[in-house]
């Protein structure tokens, strides 16, 4: 009788663990693929091979995405998937965090982001980082380009804080209608006014309207 009871307890424990694991996995935040063109591939943590990205796919945080030549991919991010990021051609990016706080690590290439405030909590953040610089934003539209020798931020709406990756206290504010270039050494190389054509990008680059 004792052996039977022990077996029942073991089975119940295993089932409970499976239910908890399933519930936890379902609660993890995801990034939703809302549009793509051309060749877009991804690797989840632990994967050895690249797989093709499909529209409506839900991608876990930690996923690496590569967008090929003449291609692009558009993601809905954040706690309620209200923010949109468009990953441009020949860009390699990691979805480090995609929930209340969004953190994208861009190895090379260019992204455009249109952000709705992720949460009312002051700690909520949307950050894009390269090996050189970090762009921190709350409710704005901007682009971030990582070219290895430098990073360029263009702000289409509101304000973006740009800082060296190892010196967040040296943040420079890039206001609406302006851009900034930070070198690989973490030094601000230049700031500039955006031409009218660039200011129109925010209204043209996204297919999904944000309310």
C-alpha angles and dihedrals in degrees: 000000000000092000091051091049091049091050091050091050091049093050091047091050092050092049091048091051092050092050092049092047092050092048091048093049091050091052095053111108119253138196114230122218104226100170139004140173128196125343116356122163137181143193124201120212109289095018118129098193134055118242131199116262116231130202114264090021117145113224123201125228111268091043117136118217129197120191114199131216117303089009139107140183131207122206135190110219142177136058093307096022090248097136122078128209123186115204111207129215121297093015127142116198138164122216094222093169128001106171131080087328115044120203122175122186111205115197095182139341135040138298134185118209132192109190133198113196103277097211140343090244111107090227094062110113143179112202135174117193138184127183086271111036146016126219113201120191145167117197107345147108119246146140130232123198123189114197102164096243092053145356125229127203123191119189117208097171134019118338139315124200112219121192140159110270092240097039112049090166089069093067119156119202114229106201128208112289094024140094137202137200122211119193127225088259090061094251121134104244100184148336123215145175116257117240118240091255091059092048088060093056095086091061094044107039098064127066094190118075117219120214 
